[in-house]
Amino acid sequence: RTIVIATRNPGKAKEFAAMFAKDGYQVKTLLDYPELPDVEETGKTFEENARLKAETIAQLIKQPVLADDSGLVVDALNGMPGIFSARFAGERKSDAANNAKLLHELTDVPDEKRTAHFHCTLVFAAPQKESLVVEADWNGRIGRIPQGDNGFGYDPLFIVPEFNKTSAELTGEEKNQLSHRGMAVRKLEKVWKNWLEENE
Ligand code: ITT
Ligand code: NA
């Protein structure tokens, strides 16, 4: 059994592969379909962008497709970078550049005001069907120096309150148990069962 995920982000791909392996699914991503176009994320919300990615690729490959639109929502920055998380420091800039920009913008913000959450919206699209949409948040706060080598993106700066560690210091398995993406996948697995029965 295979599930196609409309992502080119290797960090997301690795997390999905680990989570869906438990259900007996092998994950394919856009890294396995180099001929497919980049889907422009012109939406104004996580859901609009996740729909664009899932529905466009599902139409093109004529198969069900899952997409993830996610990001870091920082209270002291009025919700930025939000849907702009991947391109906060500019198009095709590194995770390190995004993290440096985030630290710079929060320089004068005291610890108690450095609250933030990761958000994840998942859209599962199939040709000619209504898409499934689930979402989840993960609360934490933004540290002052990057710590940890696991994960991707803003993980080295995202402090998980229960552990007083960054999400880059958690193992992949620990992160998946707690994260916005892990929670969203578990919600999807619940609604999926009904969907599959109705659409077989
Ligand atoms: P695809 O669109 O190809 O899936 P992307 O990285 O461009 O890849 P998004 O547009 O959804 O995906 O942007 C998500 C960004 O939010 C991601 O690049 C990270 O900077 C950040 N992010 C999301 N989830 C994260 C996580 O679990 N840990 C760290 N950073 C995360
Ligand atoms: Na993207």
PDB file of C-alpha atoms and ligand atoms in Angstrom:
ATOM      1  CA  ARG A   1       0.000   0.000   0.000  1.00  0.00           C
ATOM      2  CA  THR A   2       1.283   3.408  -0.984  1.00  0.00           C
ATOM      3  CA  ILE A   3       0.272   6.921  -0.038  1.00  0.00           C
ATOM      4  CA  VAL A   4       1.367   9.895  -2.129  1.00  0.00           C
ATOM      5  CA  ILE A   5       2.209  13.076  -0.222  1.00  0.00           C
ATOM      6  CA  ALA A   6       2.451  16.328  -2.173  1.00  0.00           C
ATOM      7  CA  THR A   7       5.587  17.623  -0.467  1.00  0.00           C
ATOM      8  CA  ARG A   8       9.137  18.375  -1.486  1.00  0.00           C
ATOM      9  CA  ASN A   9      10.214  18.948   2.121  1.00  0.00           C
ATOM     10  CA  PRO A  10      12.440  16.014   3.192  1.00  0.00           C
ATOM     11  CA  GLY A  11      11.860  16.773   6.893  1.00  0.00           C
ATOM     12  CA  LYS A  12       8.085  16.363   6.513  1.00  0.00           C
ATOM     13  CA  ALA A  13       8.592  13.302   4.279  1.00  0.00           C
ATOM     14  CA  LYS A  14      10.658  11.552   6.949  1.00  0.00           C
ATOM     15  CA  GLU A  15       8.052  12.189   9.670  1.00  0.00           C
ATOM     16  CA  PHE A  16       5.169  10.966   7.490  1.00  0.00           C
ATOM     17  CA  ALA A  17       7.139   7.881   6.432  1.00  0.00           C
ATOM     18  CA  ALA A  18       7.689   6.917  10.078  1.00  0.00           C
ATOM     19  CA  MET A  19       4.051   7.537  11.054  1.00  0.00           C
ATOM     20  CA  PHE A  20       2.429   5.786   8.082  1.00  0.00           C
ATOM     21  CA  ALA A  21       4.833   2.830   8.266  1.00  0.00           C
ATOM     22  CA  LYS A  22       2.887   1.872  11.408  1.00  0.00           C
ATOM     23  CA  ASP A  23      -0.286   1.577   9.301  1.00  0.00           C
ATOM     24  CA  GLY A  24       1.578  -0.493   6.715  1.00  0.00           C
ATOM     25  CA  TYR A  25       1.765   2.328   4.166  1.00  0.00           C
ATOM     26  CA  GLN A  26       4.807   3.189   2.143  1.00  0.00           C
ATOM     27  CA  VAL A  27       5.133   6.922   1.510  1.00  0.00           C
ATOM     28  CA  LYS A  28       5.888   8.491  -1.875  1.00  0.00           C
ATOM     29  CA  THR A  29       6.507  12.219  -2.183  1.00  0.00           C
ATOM     30  CA  LEU A  30       7.023  14.687  -5.016  1.00  0.00           C
ATOM     31  CA  LEU A  31      10.721  13.855  -4.721  1.00  0.00           C
ATOM     32  CA  ASP A  32       9.679  10.560  -6.388  1.00  0.00           C
ATOM     33  CA  TYR A  33       7.813  12.446  -9.175  1.00  0.00           C
ATOM     34  CA  PRO A  34      10.383  14.945 -10.520  1.00  0.00           C
ATOM     35  CA  GLU A  35       8.221  15.537 -13.609  1.00  0.00           C
ATOM     36  CA  LEU A  36       5.381  17.123 -11.607  1.00  0.00           C
ATOM     37  CA  PRO A  37       5.255  20.933 -11.376  1.00  0.00           C
ATOM     38  CA  ASP A  38       5.738  23.035  -8.254  1.00  0.00           C
ATOM     39  CA  VAL A  39       2.321  24.090  -6.981  1.00  0.00           C
ATOM     40  CA  GLU A  40       2.303  27.803  -6.270  1.00  0.00           C
ATOM     41  CA  GLU A  41       1.056  28.525  -2.755  1.00  0.00           C
ATOM     42  CA  THR A  42      -1.162  31.482  -3.527  1.00  0.00           C
ATOM     43  CA  GLY A  43      -3.656  30.838  -0.717  1.00  0.00           C
ATOM     44  CA  LYS A  44      -4.210  33.121   2.271  1.00  0.00           C
ATOM     45  CA  THR A  45      -4.658  30.302   4.800  1.00  0.00           C
ATOM     46  CA  PHE A  46      -3.021  26.986   5.653  1.00  0.00           C
ATOM     47  CA  GLU A  47      -6.139  25.204   4.426  1.00  0.00           C
ATOM     48  CA  GLU A  48      -6.197  26.995   1.061  1.00  0.00           C
ATOM     49  CA  ASN A  49      -2.552  26.125   0.452  1.00  0.00           C
ATOM     50  CA  ALA A  50      -2.933  22.498   1.567  1.00  0.00           C
ATOM     51  CA  ARG A  51      -5.959  22.155  -0.760  1.00  0.00           C
ATOM     52  CA  LEU A  52      -4.045  23.680  -3.662  1.00  0.00           C
ATOM     53  CA  LYS A  53      -1.201  21.187  -3.207  1.00  0.00           C
ATOM     54  CA  ALA A  54      -3.361  18.091  -2.643  1.00  0.00           C
ATOM     55  CA  GLU A  55      -6.064  18.778  -5.233  1.00  0.00           C
ATOM     56  CA  THR A  56      -3.685  19.911  -8.004  1.00  0.00           C
ATOM     57  CA  ILE A  57      -1.458  16.853  -7.678  1.00  0.00           C
ATOM     58  CA  ALA A  58      -4.418  14.455  -7.287  1.00  0.00           C
ATOM     59  CA  GLN A  59      -5.831  15.757 -10.598  1.00  0.00           C
ATOM     60  CA  LEU A  60      -2.471  15.339 -12.315  1.00  0.00           C
ATOM     61  CA  ILE A  61      -1.658  11.807 -11.166  1.00  0.00           C
ATOM     62  CA  LYS A  62      -5.314  10.662 -10.969  1.00  0.00           C
ATOM     63  CA  GLN A  63      -4.788   9.157  -7.534  1.00  0.00           C
ATOM     64  CA  PRO A  64      -5.548  10.194  -3.941  1.00  0.00           C
ATOM     65  CA  VAL A  65      -2.969  12.629  -2.534  1.00  0.00           C
ATOM     66  CA  LEU A  66      -2.241  13.993   0.931  1.00  0.00           C
ATOM     67  CA  ALA A  67      -0.770  17.474   1.449  1.00  0.00           C
ATOM     68  CA  ASP A  68       0.510  19.271   4.549  1.00  0.00           C
ATOM     69  CA  ASP A  69       0.571  23.017   4.931  1.00  0.00           C
ATOM     70  CA  SER A  70       2.156  24.008   8.188  1.00  0.00           C
ATOM     71  CA  GLY A  71       4.073  26.754   9.909  1.00  0.00           C
ATOM     72  CA  LEU A  72       5.152  28.521  13.049  1.00  0.00           C
ATOM     73  CA  VAL A  73       2.759  31.132  14.486  1.00  0.00           C
ATOM     74  CA  VAL A  74       4.543  33.545  16.849  1.00  0.00           C
ATOM     75  CA  ASP A  75       2.347  35.635  19.153  1.00  0.00           C
ATOM     76  CA  ALA A  76       4.800  38.544  19.554  1.00  0.00           C
ATOM     77  CA  LEU A  77       4.966  38.804  15.744  1.00  0.00           C
ATOM     78  CA  ASN A  78       1.176  38.931  15.294  1.00  0.00           C
ATOM     79  CA  GLY A  79       1.154  35.395  13.905  1.00  0.00           C
ATOM     80  CA  MET A  80       4.136  35.674  11.576  1.00  0.00           C
ATOM     81  CA  PRO A  81       5.755  33.795   9.928  1.00  0.00           C
ATOM     82  CA  GLY A  82       2.585  31.623   9.728  1.00  0.00           C
ATOM     83  CA  ILE A  83       1.862  30.552   6.146  1.00  0.00           C
ATOM     84  CA  PHE A  84       5.127  32.274   5.166  1.00  0.00           C
ATOM     85  CA  SER A  85       7.249  30.029   7.437  1.00  0.00           C
ATOM     86  CA  ALA A  86       9.099  28.250   4.612  1.00  0.00           C
ATOM     87  CA  ARG A  87       9.998  31.556   2.929  1.00  0.00           C
ATOM     88  CA  PHE A  88      10.369  33.881   5.956  1.00  0.00           C
ATOM     89  CA  ALA A  89      13.941  34.898   5.065  1.00  0.00           C
ATOM     90  CA  GLY A  90      13.164  34.826   1.316  1.00  0.00           C
ATOM     91  CA  GLU A  91      12.478  32.254  -1.424  1.00  0.00           C
ATOM     92  CA  ARG A  92      14.755  29.190  -1.296  1.00  0.00           C
ATOM     93  CA  LYS A  93      16.622  30.350   1.806  1.00  0.00           C
ATOM     94  CA  SER A  94      17.880  27.789   4.322  1.00  0.00           C
ATOM     95  CA  ASP A  95      16.249  26.769   7.592  1.00  0.00           C
ATOM     96  CA  ALA A  96      19.243  28.410   9.312  1.00  0.00           C
ATOM     97  CA  ALA A  97      18.460  31.719   7.588  1.00  0.00           C
ATOM     98  CA  ASN A  98      14.806  31.508   8.686  1.00  0.00           C
ATOM     99  CA  ASN A  99      15.859  30.760  12.255  1.00  0.00           C
ATOM    100  CA  ALA A 100      18.331  33.657  12.273  1.00  0.00           C
ATOM    101  CA  LYS A 101      15.621  36.028  11.065  1.00  0.00           C
ATOM    102  CA  LEU A 102      13.217  34.805  13.732  1.00  0.00           C
ATOM    103  CA  LEU A 103      15.785  35.324  16.496  1.00  0.00           C
ATOM    104  CA  HIS A 104      16.584  38.768  15.159  1.00  0.00           C
ATOM    105  CA  GLU A 105      12.918  39.832  15.147  1.00  0.00           C
ATOM    106  CA  LEU A 106      12.493  38.592  18.730  1.00  0.00           C
ATOM    107  CA  THR A 107      15.694  40.113  20.126  1.00  0.00           C
ATOM    108  CA  ASP A 108      13.931  42.485  22.505  1.00  0.00           C
ATOM    109  CA  VAL A 109      11.030  40.190  23.367  1.00  0.00           C
ATOM    110  CA  PRO A 110      11.245  38.829  26.940  1.00  0.00           C
ATOM    111  CA  ASP A 111      10.876  35.113  27.728  1.00  0.00           C
ATOM    112  CA  GLU A 112       7.260  35.296  28.912  1.00  0.00           C
ATOM    113  CA  LYS A 113       6.188  36.888  25.618  1.00  0.00           C
ATOM    114  CA  ARG A 114       7.952  34.357  23.361  1.00  0.00           C
ATOM    115  CA  THR A 115       4.933  32.046  23.092  1.00  0.00           C
ATOM    116  CA  ALA A 116       4.227  30.374  19.749  1.00  0.00           C
ATOM    117  CA  HIS A 117       2.571  27.358  18.178  1.00  0.00           C
ATOM    118  CA  PHE A 118       3.193  25.129  15.236  1.00  0.00           C
ATOM    119  CA  HIS A 119       0.112  24.621  13.068  1.00  0.00           C
ATOM    120  CA  CYS A 120      -0.559  21.795  10.608  1.00  0.00           C
ATOM    121  CA  THR A 121      -3.440  21.463   8.160  1.00  0.00           C
ATOM    122  CA  LEU A 122      -3.694  18.201   6.229  1.00  0.00           C
ATOM    123  CA  VAL A 123      -5.861  17.848   3.131  1.00  0.00           C
ATOM    124  CA  PHE A 124      -6.510  14.440   1.614  1.00  0.00           C
ATOM    125  CA  ALA A 125      -7.814  14.791  -1.936  1.00  0.00           C
ATOM    126  CA  ALA A 126      -9.034  12.211  -4.404  1.00  0.00           C
ATOM    127  CA  PRO A 127     -10.197  12.876  -7.975  1.00  0.00           C
ATOM    128  CA  GLN A 128     -13.982  13.533  -8.100  1.00  0.00           C
ATOM    129  CA  LYS A 129     -14.369  13.371  -4.296  1.00  0.00           C
ATOM    130  CA  GLU A 130     -14.806  15.869  -1.477  1.00  0.00           C
ATOM    131  CA  SER A 131     -11.473  16.417   0.249  1.00  0.00           C
ATOM    132  CA  LEU A 132     -10.875  15.557   3.895  1.00  0.00           C
ATOM    133  CA  VAL A 133      -9.434  18.342   6.062  1.00  0.00           C
ATOM    134  CA  VAL A 134      -7.942  18.052   9.567  1.00  0.00           C
ATOM    135  CA  GLU A 135      -5.742  20.384  11.582  1.00  0.00           C
ATOM    136  CA  ALA A 136      -3.816  20.585  14.840  1.00  0.00           C
ATOM    137  CA  ASP A 137      -1.642  22.978  16.876  1.00  0.00           C
ATOM    138  CA  TRP A 138       1.370  22.419  19.134  1.00  0.00           C
ATOM    139  CA  ASN A 139       2.099  25.066  21.781  1.00  0.00           C
ATOM    140  CA  GLY A 140       5.557  26.090  22.883  1.00  0.00           C
ATOM    141  CA  ARG A 141       7.893  29.063  23.054  1.00  0.00           C
ATOM    142  CA  ILE A 142      10.824  30.406  21.105  1.00  0.00           C
ATOM    143  CA  GLY A 143      14.304  30.033  22.610  1.00  0.00           C
ATOM    144  CA  ARG A 144      17.300  32.334  22.249  1.00  0.00           C
ATOM    145  CA  ILE A 145      19.832  29.986  20.674  1.00  0.00           C
ATOM    146  CA  PRO A 146      19.296  27.055  18.296  1.00  0.00           C
ATOM    147  CA  GLN A 147      19.603  23.719  20.105  1.00  0.00           C
ATOM    148  CA  GLY A 148      19.442  20.137  18.810  1.00  0.00           C
ATOM    149  CA  ASP A 149      20.115  18.426  15.492  1.00  0.00           C
ATOM    150  CA  ASN A 150      16.924  16.424  14.901  1.00  0.00           C
ATOM    151  CA  GLY A 151      13.841  17.504  12.970  1.00  0.00           C
ATOM    152  CA  PHE A 152      13.916  20.408  10.509  1.00  0.00           C
ATOM    153  CA  GLY A 153      12.807  24.002  10.040  1.00  0.00           C
ATOM    154  CA  TYR A 154      12.261  25.905  13.283  1.00  0.00           C
ATOM    155  CA  ASP A 155      12.691  22.844  15.522  1.00  0.00           C
ATOM    156  CA  PRO A 156      16.020  24.065  17.027  1.00  0.00           C
ATOM    157  CA  LEU A 157      14.218  27.173  18.379  1.00  0.00           C
ATOM    158  CA  PHE A 158      10.873  25.650  19.427  1.00  0.00           C
ATOM    159  CA  ILE A 159      10.934  24.861  23.146  1.00  0.00           C
ATOM    160  CA  VAL A 160       8.494  22.153  24.230  1.00  0.00           C
ATOM    161  CA  PRO A 161       7.297  23.166  27.714  1.00  0.00           C
ATOM    162  CA  GLU A 162       6.833  19.623  29.141  1.00  0.00           C
ATOM    163  CA  PHE A 163      10.417  18.698  28.290  1.00  0.00           C
ATOM    164  CA  ASN A 164      12.141  22.078  28.519  1.00  0.00           C
ATOM    165  CA  LYS A 165      13.922  20.952  25.370  1.00  0.00           C
ATOM    166  CA  THR A 166      13.594  22.060  21.790  1.00  0.00           C
ATOM    167  CA  SER A 167      11.735  19.863  19.348  1.00  0.00           C
ATOM    168  CA  ALA A 168      15.121  19.325  17.619  1.00  0.00           C
ATOM    169  CA  GLU A 169      16.336  17.674  20.842  1.00  0.00           C
ATOM    170  CA  LEU A 170      13.462  15.162  20.834  1.00  0.00           C
ATOM    171  CA  THR A 171      13.788  11.855  19.007  1.00  0.00           C
ATOM    172  CA  GLY A 172      11.736  11.511  15.854  1.00  0.00           C
ATOM    173  CA  GLU A 173       9.345   9.255  17.701  1.00  0.00           C
ATOM    174  CA  GLU A 174       8.911  11.662  20.640  1.00  0.00           C
ATOM    175  CA  LYS A 175       8.262  14.534  18.248  1.00  0.00           C
ATOM    176  CA  ASN A 176       5.642  12.563  16.309  1.00  0.00           C
ATOM    177  CA  GLN A 177       3.808  11.731  19.533  1.00  0.00           C
ATOM    178  CA  LEU A 178       3.508  15.398  20.506  1.00  0.00           C
ATOM    179  CA  SER A 179       3.661  17.452  17.336  1.00  0.00           C
ATOM    180  CA  HIS A 180       1.057  19.341  15.320  1.00  0.00           C
ATOM    181  CA  ARG A 181       1.760  16.929  12.443  1.00  0.00           C
ATOM    182  CA  GLY A 182       1.470  13.828  14.640  1.00  0.00           C
ATOM    183  CA  MET A 183      -1.843  15.027  16.101  1.00  0.00           C
ATOM    184  CA  ALA A 184      -3.196  15.876  12.647  1.00  0.00           C
ATOM    185  CA  VAL A 185      -2.229  12.450  11.280  1.00  0.00           C
ATOM    186  CA  ARG A 186      -4.068  10.736  14.138  1.00  0.00           C
ATOM    187  CA  LYS A 187      -7.186  12.825  13.400  1.00  0.00           C
ATOM    188  CA  LEU A 188      -6.903  11.913   9.729  1.00  0.00           C
ATOM    189  CA  GLU A 189      -6.617   8.199  10.502  1.00  0.00           C
ATOM    190  CA  LYS A 190      -9.966   8.420  12.328  1.00  0.00           C
ATOM    191  CA  VAL A 191     -11.900  10.093   9.511  1.00  0.00           C
ATOM    192  CA  TRP A 192     -10.133   8.040   6.880  1.00  0.00           C
ATOM    193  CA  LYS A 193     -11.776   4.781   7.893  1.00  0.00           C
ATOM    194  CA  ASN A 194     -15.258   6.132   7.140  1.00  0.00           C
ATOM    195  CA  TRP A 195     -14.054   7.805   3.966  1.00  0.00           C
ATOM    196  CA  LEU A 196     -12.524   4.597   2.621  1.00  0.00           C
ATOM    197  CA  GLU A 197     -15.697   2.638   3.357  1.00  0.00           C
ATOM    198  CA  GLU A 198     -17.872   5.230   1.602  1.00  0.00           C
ATOM    199  CA  ASN A 199     -15.571   5.480  -1.411  1.00  0.00           C
ATOM    200  CA  GLU A 200     -14.572   1.897  -2.152  1.00  0.00           C
TER     201      GLU A 200
HETATM  202  P1  ITT B   1       5.960  21.554   0.860  1.00  0.00           P
HETATM  203  O1  ITT B   1       5.061  22.720   0.533  1.00  0.00           O
HETATM  204  O2  ITT B   1       6.662  20.996  -0.339  1.00  0.00           O
HETATM  205  O3  ITT B   1       5.275  20.520   1.681  1.00  0.00           O
HETATM  206  P2  ITT B   1       7.290  23.492   2.572  1.00  0.00           P
HETATM  207  O4  ITT B   1       8.456  23.412   3.501  1.00  0.00           O
HETATM  208  O5  ITT B   1       7.314  24.618   1.587  1.00  0.00           O
HETATM  209  O6  ITT B   1       7.187  22.081   1.802  1.00  0.00           O
HETATM  210  P3  ITT B   1       5.024  24.642   3.902  1.00  0.00           P
HETATM  211  O7  ITT B   1       4.733  25.589   2.805  1.00  0.00           O
HETATM  212  O8  ITT B   1       3.887  23.947   4.582  1.00  0.00           O
HETATM  213  O9  ITT B   1       5.960  23.474   3.375  1.00  0.00           O
HETATM  214  O10 ITT B   1       5.910  25.383   4.986  1.00  0.00           O
HETATM  215  C1  ITT B   1       6.136  24.770   6.217  1.00  0.00           C
HETATM  216  C2  ITT B   1       7.283  25.457   6.941  1.00  0.00           C
HETATM  217  O11 ITT B   1       6.922  25.621   8.325  1.00  0.00           O
HETATM  218  C3  ITT B   1       8.527  24.568   6.939  1.00  0.00           C
HETATM  219  O12 ITT B   1       9.357  24.842   5.808  1.00  0.00           O
HETATM  220  C4  ITT B   1       9.167  24.948   8.264  1.00  0.00           C
HETATM  221  O13 ITT B   1       9.906  26.135   8.127  1.00  0.00           O
HETATM  222  C5  ITT B   1       7.961  25.209   9.175  1.00  0.00           C
HETATM  223  N1  ITT B   1       7.548  23.980   9.864  1.00  0.00           N
HETATM  224  C6  ITT B   1       6.389  23.270   9.671  1.00  0.00           C
HETATM  225  N2  ITT B   1       6.366  22.177  10.444  1.00  0.00           N
HETATM  226  C7  ITT B   1       7.504  22.183  11.144  1.00  0.00           C
HETATM  227  C8  ITT B   1       8.063  21.305  12.087  1.00  0.00           C
HETATM  228  O14 ITT B   1       7.464  20.173  12.431  1.00  0.00           O
HETATM  229  N3  ITT B   1       9.259  21.625  12.607  1.00  0.00           N
HETATM  230  C9  ITT B   1       9.900  22.740  12.243  1.00  0.00           C
HETATM  231  N4  ITT B   1       9.458  23.617  11.340  1.00  0.00           N
HETATM  232  C10 ITT B   1       8.261  23.345  10.786  1.00  0.00           C
HETATM  233 NA    NA B   2       5.533  25.015   0.419  1.00  0.00          NA
END
